[in-house]
Amino acid sequence: MKIEDKKRVLREMVLHRRFEERCYQAYIERKIGGFLHLYPGQEACCNGVMEAARPGHDYVITGYRDHVHAIKCGADPKEVMAELYGKETGSSKGRGGSMHIFDADKRFMGGYALVGGPFPLAAGIAKAIQLKGGDEIAICFLGDAANNQGVFHETLNMAALWKLPVLFVCENNLYGIGTSIERSTAVVHQHKRVAAYNIPADECDGQDIEVVYEHARKAVDHVRSGNGPFFLELMTYRYRGHSMSDSRGYRSREEEELWKQRDPIFILRDRLIKEGALTMDEFEALEKETDAYIENEVIKFSEESPEPRVEDLEKYVFADRETQLPWLTGKAA
Amino acid sequence: MANIMYWEAIQRAHDEEMARDPLVICMGEDIGVAGGTYKATKGLYEKYGPLRVMDTPISEGGFTGLGIGASFLGVRPIIEIMSVNFAWLAMDQMFNSAAKVRYMSGGQLTAPCVFRSAGGAAHQLGAQHSARMEKVFMGIAGLRVVTPSNPKQAYGLLKSAIRCDDPVFINEHELMYNMKGEVPDGEYFHPLEGSDVARAGTDVTLFGYNISVHWCLKAAEILDKQYGISAEVVDLYSLSPLDREGIKKSVSKTHRAVIAEEDEAPVGVGSEVIAIINEECFFELDAAPVRVHSALVPQPYNHTLEKAAIPDHEDVVKAVLKLFGKA
C-alpha cells in the first residue's frame, strides 16, 4: 500500500475504533438500546478488503456487527450513530437499529441478524449484477460461525455452479457467540471447507492491513475478472464480547492480551512511524481529533435529532400505496 | 376469452412479463429443462435461456434467499417452491429478509419478488407433502398473500404480483392446475387486495378461498335447489390483507356466515374472518359464525382417513343447515 493510503486508512481505522468505543459508552448510558455488537480488534479485515475493492461501487452485505462496514462503504457516521439512538435521521430512520444499518446509495446492502442469512442474499446480488452486466462485485462479510448454517453450503454450491461474482470474506474471530471454534466446528480453518465446491480460497492474517490488502487484491481481481466466487478467510479477534451482555467467561484474559499485542491499529501505526511517515505525537493528536469529531458532530447530531413520529409506525411495511394502486386495485392503465 | 387451464394461465403470465421486462426471471426446482412439475413454466427455458429460467438445486432456503437478494437490485424473480411443504425451509429468507427489509432499512431496499407454491392436499401424498400453510404466511407483516381459485385469477394475480413492489406469496393448489376457465384475451391485472362475490345470495355468506371456493359454490347450488336457502359465496383471493370491507358488506346483507378452509382450524383463515366479523359487524349477526375445516392431524396416507380429514362441499351444506336449525 502507498504511504498516503496507509495514513488515510489509519485515520479511518482510528475513527472506526473510537466510534465503537463511544457506542459502548452510550449503551452504558442507556442512549442505545437492544443488542450491540462491536468491532474493535477486527478493523484490518473490513478496511483491508475494501481498500482492494471499490467502496460505494461494489455491493457489500454483512451480519449484525455492521457499523464499521457501513461507514467504510461511505455511510455518514452521524447517520449510523443516529440509527443506534433510534432517531428519524438514522440511516434506517430508526426502524432498524444496530443490527440493521443500511445505506443503499453507498451500496451497503445491510446488516442482517440471522447468522448466515446474508449468504444467499449476497449470491442474489451477484446474480443481479450478472444479469445487468456491470463490473461490480458482491462482497459478503460474515464470521466463522455462520459457516455452520445450511445456507452457507447451499450458497457456495449455487455461486460456483453459476459463476456468480461474489467474494465471501470470512472474518474468523474464533468464537460464535460464546462458543469457541474448536468446540463448535470440526474444521478450524474455514477456507478448507470450500474446496468441495471448487471455489478458490485463501487464508491470511487479519490483523495486518497490508497483508489483508494484498490477499484481498487477488481475491477481488479474481471475482471481478469473471472467474466466479472466491473465499477469503481472515484470522482475527474481537476484543469485546459477542454483544453487550457477554462477560467473556468462556476465554482467558491472557488470550485476550496476546491478541491485543497484535492490534491492527498499532501494527499500522508502528509501521508508519518506522517508515518515518508518522510520529507518536501526530497519532495521539489524531485520536484526540477523532474523539472531538465524534463528540461534537456525531453524538451531538444523534442527541439533537428528532424521534420518529408514532403516526409513521406503519410506514415502510409496504411500498407507498399510491405508487402500487394499479396492482392493488387491478385498475392498471 | 380463452378457455384455458390454471397452469396455462400461470405460464402465460410468466411469458408475457418475461417478454416485456428482461429483469423478470423465474427460478425453482425442475422449472427449466423439465418444464415444471405442474407445467407452469413450460417452454420458457427454450425461449429465455438458462440465465433467466433457472433450474435450481434442491436448496429451498438457498435459492429463495438468492432470488430475494437479486430483487434488492430491481430484478423481479418469480420463485417457484415445488410444494408448499418445502417452504418451511425457505421461510427464514421469506420472512426475515423479504418481508422485513423495507421496514428495517427505513424504506431504502425493497424485495419485489413473487413466491409461488403448490399448497393443498392432493391424493395420498402423506403428511409431508399435503400441508396447507396459508395461515403461516398470512400472519407476516410486509408480505402479501393471494390465492387464486380459477385460471383468470391465477393469470391476473401473478401479473399484478410481478409488477407490485412488495413481496407476494401466491398459494396455488395441486388439484387445480388442470382446472379450466375463461381468461381474458387481453392483458389483465387482478387486484391483489379485496374479495370477489362469486355468487350473490341473501340468506348466508359462504367464505372460501382457492379450492374451498368450489366447495362453497357447489354447496350454494345444493342449498338453493334442495333447501331453498340463498347462499352468497365470497372468494377471499387475498388472504393478507383480508378484505374487511367485503366481509362486512356481505355479512351485513346475509346476517350469517360460514367460513370454509382446507387448512386446520387453529389460528387460521376462519378464525381471522370471524374476528373481523366481530370487529366490523357483530350486531348484524343472526347466528354465531361457523368454521368448516380439516381435522387437526398430520395428513394420513390411507385414502379413507385422508378423506375424513379434509372437508368438502357436503360439510359446508351441513354447516349451513345446522345454522338454520335444519340438521
XYZ file of C-alpha atoms in Angstrom:
660
model
C 0.000 0.000 0.000
C 1.124 3.549 -0.669
C 2.156 5.671 2.302
C -0.625 8.209 1.773
C -3.216 5.415 1.566
C -1.899 3.863 4.759
C -2.103 7.212 6.531
C -5.662 7.721 5.324
C -6.676 4.218 6.368
C -5.063 4.653 9.776
C -7.222 7.729 10.242
C -10.303 5.728 9.213
C -9.422 2.826 11.492
C -8.990 5.156 14.439
C -12.414 6.590 13.674
C -13.861 3.065 13.484
C -12.298 2.131 16.829
C -13.298 5.301 18.638
C -16.796 5.212 17.141
C -17.339 1.715 18.510
C -15.913 2.584 21.914
C -18.206 5.600 22.055
C -21.147 3.299 21.238
C -20.173 1.197 24.235
C -20.292 4.261 26.442
C -23.637 5.390 25.007
C -25.018 1.918 25.639
C -23.946 2.054 29.284
C -25.667 5.448 29.479
C -28.774 3.768 28.019
C -28.767 6.049 24.989
C -28.574 2.956 22.795
C -30.936 0.031 23.317
C -31.253 -3.519 22.098
C -28.219 -5.530 21.168
C -24.884 -4.003 20.303
C -22.128 -5.986 18.587
C -18.835 -4.122 18.447
C -15.927 -4.423 16.014
C -12.703 -3.437 17.872
C -9.892 -5.822 17.056
C -11.161 -6.685 13.586
C -10.659 -3.318 11.829
C -7.975 -4.525 9.422
C -10.400 -7.055 7.942
C -13.046 -4.693 6.624
C -10.552 -1.952 5.803
C -8.074 -4.218 4.069
C -10.682 -5.846 1.847
C -12.474 -2.623 0.987
C -9.187 -0.894 0.127
C -8.777 -3.593 -2.506
C -12.378 -3.227 -3.664
C -14.361 -0.141 -4.656
C -16.426 1.208 -1.756
C -19.670 2.750 -2.985
C -19.408 0.845 -6.266
C -19.224 -2.771 -5.136
C -22.152 -4.133 -3.138
C -21.461 -5.069 0.465
C -23.623 -7.103 2.808
C -22.899 -8.387 6.294
C -24.255 -9.633 9.604
C -25.148 -7.716 12.757
C -21.618 -6.451 13.548
C -22.152 -3.917 10.814
C -21.408 -0.312 11.827
C -17.850 -0.212 10.515
C -18.687 -1.934 7.229
C -21.373 0.678 6.599
C -19.055 3.571 7.395
C -16.296 2.087 5.231
C -18.735 1.914 2.304
C -19.385 5.617 2.729
C -22.259 5.838 5.203
C -22.154 9.011 7.289
C -21.051 8.149 10.862
C -23.604 10.686 12.105
C -26.437 8.742 10.497
C -25.102 5.419 11.750
C -24.927 6.730 15.327
C -28.365 8.360 14.976
C -29.674 4.944 13.952
C -28.295 3.457 17.160
C -30.061 6.270 19.008
C -33.257 5.224 17.183
C -33.695 8.625 15.575
C -35.569 9.603 12.420
C -32.284 10.873 10.950
C -30.703 7.440 11.376
C -29.536 5.503 8.349
C -32.638 3.277 8.601
C -34.791 6.073 10.050
C -34.657 4.489 13.483
C -36.527 1.388 12.280
C -33.522 -0.886 12.053
C -31.149 -0.337 14.948
C -27.579 -1.501 15.423
C -28.009 -4.814 13.613
C -29.783 -3.309 10.595
C -27.704 -0.435 9.238
C -28.384 0.189 5.533
C -27.108 2.700 3.006
C -28.428 1.738 -0.397
C -26.919 4.836 -2.088
C -23.483 3.692 -0.976
C -24.364 0.130 -1.958
C -24.149 -1.042 1.601
C -26.979 -3.577 1.399
C -27.372 -4.014 5.089
C -26.700 -5.820 8.263
C -28.804 -8.902 8.956
C -29.296 -10.621 12.262
C -29.866 -14.260 11.361
C -26.447 -15.880 11.396
C -25.668 -16.930 7.818
C -28.738 -15.171 6.393
C -26.753 -12.866 4.107
C -25.037 -15.709 2.217
C -27.789 -16.316 -0.348
C -28.686 -12.615 -0.445
C -25.095 -11.867 -1.480
C -25.268 -14.508 -4.181
C -28.551 -12.974 -5.339
C -26.974 -9.530 -5.563
C -24.220 -11.156 -7.637
C -26.889 -12.778 -9.807
C -28.435 -9.360 -10.429
C -25.015 -7.948 -11.357
C -24.533 -10.860 -13.755
C -27.934 -10.227 -15.376
C -27.347 -6.496 -15.704
C -23.791 -6.915 -16.974
C -21.984 -4.480 -14.652
C -18.406 -4.681 -13.397
C -19.419 -4.529 -9.722
C -18.909 -7.444 -7.367
C -20.842 -8.518 -4.291
C -18.867 -8.818 -1.067
C -20.270 -10.794 1.837
C -18.575 -10.272 5.203
C -19.531 -12.843 7.836
C -17.983 -14.575 10.805
C -16.704 -18.120 11.043
C -19.755 -19.366 12.942
C -22.038 -18.523 10.010
C -20.366 -21.316 8.065
C -22.138 -23.906 10.190
C -25.507 -22.927 8.742
C -27.010 -24.891 5.872
C -27.328 -21.846 3.615
C -23.528 -21.490 3.637
C -23.234 -24.740 1.702
C -26.325 -24.093 -0.420
C -24.946 -20.712 -1.407
C -21.410 -21.898 -2.163
C -22.863 -24.560 -4.406
C -25.009 -22.117 -6.382
C -22.326 -19.423 -6.540
C -19.851 -21.915 -8.008
C -22.440 -23.516 -10.287
C -23.473 -20.182 -11.830
C -20.057 -18.464 -11.570
C -21.506 -15.574 -9.632
C -19.323 -12.508 -8.964
C -19.306 -12.774 -5.202
C -16.445 -12.574 -2.701
C -17.065 -14.319 0.599
C -14.953 -12.812 3.356
C -14.831 -14.917 6.491
C -13.701 -12.895 9.489
C -12.625 -15.803 11.643
C -12.622 -14.338 15.164
C -12.546 -17.788 16.752
C -15.862 -17.505 18.607
C -19.501 -17.998 17.670
C -21.282 -16.016 20.371
C -19.691 -17.653 23.425
C -18.522 -20.962 21.986
C -15.008 -21.326 20.660
C -14.489 -22.577 17.148
C -12.770 -25.723 18.412
C -15.897 -26.586 20.356
C -18.374 -25.849 17.547
C -16.660 -26.628 14.277
C -14.904 -29.742 13.058
C -12.547 -27.711 10.866
C -10.966 -24.580 12.354
C -9.518 -23.269 9.098
C -12.615 -22.266 7.197
C -11.033 -21.901 3.759
C -10.591 -25.668 3.705
C -14.331 -26.132 3.825
C -14.994 -24.534 0.433
C -12.673 -26.828 -1.531
C -15.551 -29.232 -2.011
C -17.321 -26.624 -4.156
C -14.379 -25.903 -6.436
C -14.184 -22.363 -5.147
C -10.672 -20.938 -4.850
C -9.871 -19.878 -1.306
C -7.149 -18.197 0.656
C -6.331 -17.526 4.294
C -4.216 -14.840 5.904
C -3.504 -12.803 8.999
C -6.444 -10.481 9.566
C -4.586 -8.120 11.922
C -2.090 -6.633 9.488
C -3.921 -4.490 6.973
C -1.188 -4.727 4.373
C -1.362 -8.489 4.456
C -5.147 -8.382 4.181
C -4.923 -5.880 1.344
C -2.504 -7.993 -0.693
C -4.614 -11.122 -0.347
C -7.855 -9.233 -0.929
C -6.488 -7.675 -4.117
C -6.029 -11.104 -5.641
C -9.426 -12.198 -4.419
C -11.196 -9.110 -5.772
C -9.370 -9.352 -9.112
C -10.395 -12.977 -9.429
C -14.069 -12.190 -8.893
C -14.135 -9.006 -10.957
C -12.481 -10.744 -13.883
C -15.483 -13.032 -14.253
C -13.948 -16.150 -12.734
C -16.772 -16.708 -10.275
C -16.703 -16.660 -6.492
C -13.741 -16.535 -4.135
C -13.478 -17.258 -0.414
C -11.067 -15.277 1.742
C -10.524 -16.194 5.372
C -9.027 -13.609 7.723
C -7.757 -14.730 11.126
C -8.777 -12.129 13.648
C -10.167 -11.488 17.115
C -12.899 -9.370 18.679
C -11.845 -7.685 21.879
C -15.280 -7.267 23.316
C -17.881 -9.918 23.934
C -20.299 -11.087 21.288
C -22.826 -8.497 22.396
C -23.170 -6.307 25.462
C -24.413 -8.899 27.914
C -21.350 -11.063 27.337
C -18.757 -11.086 30.163
C -16.349 -13.284 28.182
C -16.249 -16.052 30.765
C -15.517 -18.564 28.043
C -11.970 -17.337 27.363
C -8.931 -16.229 29.350
C -7.692 -12.671 29.848
C -4.247 -13.961 28.839
C -5.577 -14.969 25.439
C -7.116 -11.537 25.004
C -3.857 -9.798 25.951
C -1.972 -11.923 23.454
C -4.240 -10.749 20.663
C -4.106 -7.146 21.800
C -0.369 -7.235 21.246
C -1.214 -7.677 17.588
C -3.676 -4.829 17.482
C -4.427 -3.860 13.854
C -4.252 -0.143 14.532
C -0.993 -0.342 16.449
C 0.569 -2.568 13.791
C -0.181 0.049 11.150
C 0.750 2.965 13.432
C 4.114 1.480 14.358
C 4.896 0.679 10.755
C 4.168 4.236 9.665
C 6.346 5.571 12.493
C 9.122 3.222 11.446
C 8.763 4.369 7.857
C 9.108 7.959 9.054
C 5.626 8.896 7.874
C 4.109 9.466 11.312
C 5.155 10.480 14.838
C 3.597 9.308 18.080
C 2.542 12.881 18.767
C 0.724 13.010 15.468
C -1.026 9.747 16.268
C -2.133 10.986 19.668
C -3.368 14.182 18.064
C -5.295 12.104 15.558
C -7.009 10.229 18.367
C -7.960 13.468 20.095
C -9.188 14.985 16.855
C -11.276 11.872 16.184
C -12.803 11.938 19.651
C -13.641 15.608 19.225
C -15.336 14.896 15.887
C -17.354 12.049 17.391
C -18.396 14.146 20.379
C -19.041 17.458 18.642
C -20.627 16.173 15.480
C -21.662 12.517 15.645
C -23.043 12.428 19.182
C -24.402 15.959 19.007
C -26.285 15.149 15.802
C -27.700 11.966 17.323
C -28.711 13.635 20.572
C -30.396 16.539 18.829
C -32.172 14.573 16.106
C -35.924 14.013 16.361
C -37.586 10.725 17.240
C -39.690 9.056 14.521
C -43.350 10.069 14.688
C -45.718 7.499 16.142
C -48.111 8.310 13.275
C -45.472 6.811 10.973
C -45.380 3.465 12.804
C -46.629 1.536 9.782
C -44.705 3.499 7.176
C -42.251 1.273 5.234
C -44.081 -2.003 5.877
C -45.205 -1.942 2.247
C -44.245 0.197 -0.739
C -46.001 3.575 -0.898
C -49.609 2.719 -1.514
C -50.215 5.405 -4.132
C -47.493 4.010 -6.375
C -48.870 0.468 -6.167
C -52.572 1.182 -6.756
C -52.727 -0.307 -10.267
C -51.735 -3.693 -8.887
C -53.606 -3.458 -5.604
C -56.884 -2.444 -7.250
C -56.386 -4.082 -10.645
C -57.032 -0.744 -12.349
C -53.856 -0.723 -14.412
C -53.633 1.947 -17.091
C -61.971 -15.071 -23.756
C -59.858 -18.180 -23.962
C -60.855 -21.287 -22.069
C -57.534 -22.460 -20.665
C -56.172 -24.427 -17.757
C -54.920 -22.981 -14.486
C -51.311 -23.974 -15.312
C -51.589 -22.453 -18.774
C -52.788 -19.200 -17.235
C -49.753 -19.121 -14.946
C -47.455 -19.964 -17.834
C -48.968 -17.159 -19.931
C -48.423 -14.600 -17.169
C -44.764 -15.664 -16.877
C -44.276 -15.477 -20.619
C -45.854 -12.042 -21.074
C -43.951 -10.492 -18.185
C -40.632 -12.056 -19.180
C -41.076 -10.850 -22.760
C -41.790 -7.325 -21.504
C -39.031 -6.949 -18.910
C -35.579 -8.580 -19.122
C -35.252 -8.320 -15.343
C -38.185 -10.673 -14.772
C -36.708 -14.117 -14.185
C -38.006 -17.373 -12.798
C -36.318 -19.987 -10.683
C -37.074 -23.230 -8.941
C -36.615 -26.978 -9.000
C -37.195 -28.604 -12.390
C -38.791 -25.492 -13.873
C -36.479 -25.177 -16.868
C -35.383 -28.168 -18.920
C -38.060 -30.336 -17.317
C -40.722 -27.657 -17.874
C -42.028 -27.551 -14.318
C -43.708 -30.152 -12.144
C -47.082 -28.581 -12.908
C -46.045 -27.229 -16.328
C -46.382 -23.649 -15.092
C -43.092 -22.709 -16.778
C -43.397 -24.921 -19.851
C -41.429 -23.684 -22.869
C -39.845 -20.749 -21.042
C -36.374 -22.284 -20.823
C -36.239 -22.708 -24.591
C -37.427 -19.137 -25.082
C -35.472 -17.212 -22.431
C -32.469 -19.425 -21.680
C -30.777 -20.645 -18.509
C -29.795 -17.222 -17.157
C -33.456 -16.223 -16.789
C -35.117 -19.608 -16.321
C -33.042 -21.137 -13.581
C -33.161 -24.795 -12.682
C -32.060 -24.622 -9.075
C -30.519 -27.247 -6.850
C -32.859 -28.677 -4.216
C -31.936 -25.923 -1.765
C -35.124 -24.059 -0.900
C -33.562 -21.775 1.695
C -30.624 -21.006 -0.564
C -32.354 -20.278 -3.851
C -35.190 -18.366 -2.216
C -32.633 -16.149 -0.494
C -30.759 -15.793 -3.770
C -33.906 -14.600 -5.533
C -34.597 -12.134 -2.733
C -31.057 -10.752 -2.914
C -31.396 -10.268 -6.670
C -34.662 -8.412 -6.114
C -32.836 -5.792 -3.998
C -31.237 -4.633 -7.262
C -34.501 -4.475 -9.177
C -34.606 -7.999 -10.568
C -38.137 -9.424 -10.356
C -37.778 -13.116 -9.617
C -40.719 -15.499 -9.719
C -39.609 -18.167 -7.275
C -41.401 -21.492 -7.537
C -41.351 -23.664 -4.456
C -42.447 -27.025 -5.768
C -44.617 -27.882 -2.790
C -45.633 -25.559 -0.005
C -44.357 -28.150 2.456
C -40.825 -27.318 1.315
C -41.445 -23.644 2.004
C -40.686 -24.265 5.661
C -37.052 -24.451 4.563
C -37.326 -21.088 2.817
C -39.304 -19.229 5.453
C -36.300 -17.703 7.168
C -35.429 -15.884 3.964
C -39.042 -15.106 3.039
C -39.955 -13.720 6.440
C -36.704 -12.371 7.834
C -35.275 -10.984 4.603
C -38.002 -10.301 2.021
C -40.847 -9.254 4.299
C -38.769 -7.115 6.674
C -36.095 -5.498 4.526
C -38.148 -2.451 3.544
C -39.075 -1.709 7.117
C -35.726 -2.329 8.739
C -33.925 -0.290 6.081
C -36.298 2.634 6.552
C -37.651 2.224 3.014
C -34.258 2.041 1.267
C -34.468 -1.519 -0.006
C -37.458 -3.466 -1.173
C -37.886 -7.074 -2.262
C -40.186 -7.155 -5.286
C -40.262 -10.915 -5.588
C -43.030 -13.425 -6.148
C -43.118 -16.752 -4.342
C -45.392 -19.328 -5.976
C -46.136 -22.621 -4.394
C -48.493 -25.542 -4.695
C -50.407 -25.824 -1.448
C -53.258 -28.103 -0.545
C -53.797 -31.798 -0.154
C -53.790 -33.874 -3.325
C -54.197 -37.657 -3.294
C -52.469 -39.761 -0.638
C -49.254 -37.771 -0.597
C -48.847 -38.228 3.130
C -48.025 -35.916 5.985
C -45.035 -34.109 4.482
C -46.476 -33.424 1.039
C -50.030 -32.396 1.892
C -49.830 -29.413 4.214
C -51.953 -26.327 3.856
C -49.874 -23.455 5.142
C -51.636 -20.245 4.154
C -52.197 -19.468 7.830
C -48.444 -19.260 8.364
C -47.871 -16.781 5.559
C -50.847 -14.531 6.271
C -49.546 -13.577 9.705
C -46.375 -11.885 8.444
C -46.058 -8.097 8.228
C -44.655 -6.953 4.911
C -45.760 -9.999 2.913
C -48.829 -10.053 0.669
C -50.646 -13.371 0.303
C -53.015 -14.200 -2.537
C -54.560 -17.485 -3.597
C -56.223 -17.976 -6.976
C -59.391 -20.044 -7.218
C -59.578 -20.133 -11.031
C -57.429 -19.608 -14.159
C -58.417 -15.961 -14.548
C -57.197 -15.202 -11.047
C -54.121 -17.394 -11.498
C -53.177 -15.294 -14.539
C -54.166 -11.875 -13.255
C -52.828 -12.262 -9.720
C -49.425 -13.367 -10.990
C -49.307 -10.437 -13.425
C -50.051 -7.976 -10.612
C -47.719 -9.720 -8.161
C -44.796 -9.401 -10.582
C -45.438 -5.683 -11.078
C -46.019 -4.914 -7.402
C -43.001 -3.667 -5.435
C -43.939 -5.724 -2.361
C -43.098 -9.406 -1.910
C -46.129 -11.552 -2.737
C -46.758 -15.174 -1.837
C -49.111 -16.970 -4.233
C -50.706 -20.081 -2.785
C -51.764 -22.388 -5.600
C -53.266 -25.875 -5.316
C -52.035 -29.231 -6.556
C -55.515 -30.338 -7.566
C -56.321 -27.193 -9.533
C -53.589 -26.975 -12.180
C -55.743 -28.763 -14.742
C -58.897 -26.821 -13.958
C -60.237 -24.960 -16.981
C -61.698 -21.482 -17.019
C -62.116 -18.308 -19.017
C -59.189 -15.904 -19.133
C -59.386 -12.544 -20.943
C -57.554 -12.465 -24.272
C -56.044 -9.083 -23.497
C -53.675 -8.247 -20.677
C -55.441 -8.402 -17.336
C -54.301 -7.413 -13.845
C -56.261 -8.897 -10.986
C -56.324 -6.747 -7.845
C -54.019 -8.017 -5.099
C -56.409 -6.711 -2.465
C -60.143 -7.197 -1.961
C -62.504 -10.123 -2.490
C -64.954 -11.280 -5.155
C -68.611 -12.147 -4.830
C -68.506 -15.438 -6.752
C -72.253 -15.957 -6.361
C -74.786 -13.492 -4.990
C -77.235 -14.579 -2.287
C -79.267 -13.256 0.602
C -79.541 -15.803 3.444
C -75.987 -16.777 4.380
C -72.436 -15.928 3.283
C -70.082 -18.783 2.477
C -66.498 -17.547 2.645
C -63.952 -19.595 0.730
C -60.582 -19.198 -0.954
C -58.706 -21.243 -3.508
C -60.209 -24.762 -3.612
C -62.809 -24.118 -0.910
C -64.492 -21.536 -3.168
C -65.535 -24.525 -5.272
C -66.953 -26.369 -2.283
C -68.899 -23.233 -1.423
C -70.236 -22.835 -4.972
C -71.330 -26.457 -5.076
C -72.896 -26.165 -1.620
C -74.741 -22.995 -2.654
C -76.209 -24.862 -5.603
C -77.465 -27.678 -3.367
C -78.763 -25.286 -0.715
C -80.697 -23.370 -3.339
C -82.187 -26.368 -5.153
C -82.869 -28.695 -2.230
C -83.443 -26.385 0.717
C -84.458 -23.027 -0.714
C -81.563 -21.273 1.027
C -79.932 -18.461 -0.927
C -76.196 -18.528 -0.202
C -73.747 -15.829 -1.201
C -70.230 -17.053 -1.965
C -67.346 -14.680 -1.248
C -63.973 -15.552 -2.718
C -61.205 -14.332 -0.391
C -58.464 -14.408 -3.008
C -56.427 -12.007 -0.866
C -55.542 -13.613 2.452
C -53.215 -10.827 3.503
C -54.596 -8.293 3.792
C -58.077 -9.776 4.231
C -60.867 -7.644 2.785
C -62.514 -6.209 5.900
C -64.958 -4.133 3.874
C -66.004 -7.041 1.675
C -66.543 -9.311 4.679
C -68.583 -6.651 6.466
C -70.669 -5.864 3.396
C -71.713 -9.432 2.754
C -72.406 -10.363 6.390
C -74.396 -7.151 6.853
C -76.578 -8.363 3.997
C -76.984 -12.056 4.863
C -76.512 -11.904 8.668
C -74.999 -15.398 8.728
C -71.507 -16.669 7.917
C -69.772 -19.967 7.240
C -66.030 -19.999 6.551
C -64.688 -22.972 4.623
C -60.969 -23.698 4.655
C -58.899 -26.703 3.718
C -56.438 -25.796 6.451
C -56.803 -26.878 10.085
C -58.851 -24.557 12.279
C -56.421 -23.174 14.862
C -55.047 -19.721 14.049
C -56.446 -19.938 10.545
C -58.405 -18.060 7.909
C -61.681 -18.956 9.648
C -60.601 -17.599 12.997
C -59.362 -14.433 11.356
C -62.564 -13.885 9.364
C -64.662 -14.411 12.482
C -62.506 -11.908 14.353
C -63.107 -9.395 11.557
C -66.864 -10.070 11.669
C -66.786 -9.451 15.427
C -64.885 -6.227 14.972
C -66.794 -4.908 11.980
C -70.392 -6.132 12.145
C -71.096 -8.219 15.238
C -74.587 -6.783 15.721
C -75.564 -7.703 12.168
C -75.324 -11.404 13.036
C -78.423 -13.582 13.423
C -76.355 -16.638 14.369
C -72.833 -17.430 15.521
C -70.475 -17.893 12.532
C -69.280 -21.405 11.826
C -65.968 -22.790 10.552
C -65.631 -25.739 8.202
C -62.074 -27.006 8.281
C -59.856 -30.058 8.211
C -59.046 -32.244 11.207
C -56.001 -31.287 13.261
C -53.880 -34.246 12.198
C -50.768 -34.704 10.085
C -52.305 -35.718 6.761
C -52.843 -39.518 6.794
C -51.783 -41.665 3.845
C -54.746 -44.021 3.959
C -57.386 -42.942 1.455
C -60.345 -43.264 3.808
C -58.593 -41.463 6.627
C -57.430 -38.757 4.253
C -60.957 -38.177 3.021
C -62.147 -37.982 6.611
C -59.530 -35.351 7.425
C -60.380 -32.925 4.613
C -63.766 -31.215 4.342
C -65.774 -30.814 1.128
C -68.991 -29.259 -0.141
C -71.138 -31.651 1.900
C -69.567 -30.366 5.100
C -70.387 -26.837 4.011
C -74.022 -27.823 3.353
C -74.239 -29.497 6.763
C -72.815 -26.446 8.497
C -75.367 -24.180 6.821
C -78.286 -26.478 7.634
C -77.165 -26.546 11.248
C -77.016 -22.782 11.226
C -80.650 -22.715 10.061
C -81.736 -25.360 12.571
C -82.442 -27.828 9.785
C -79.980 -30.507 10.790
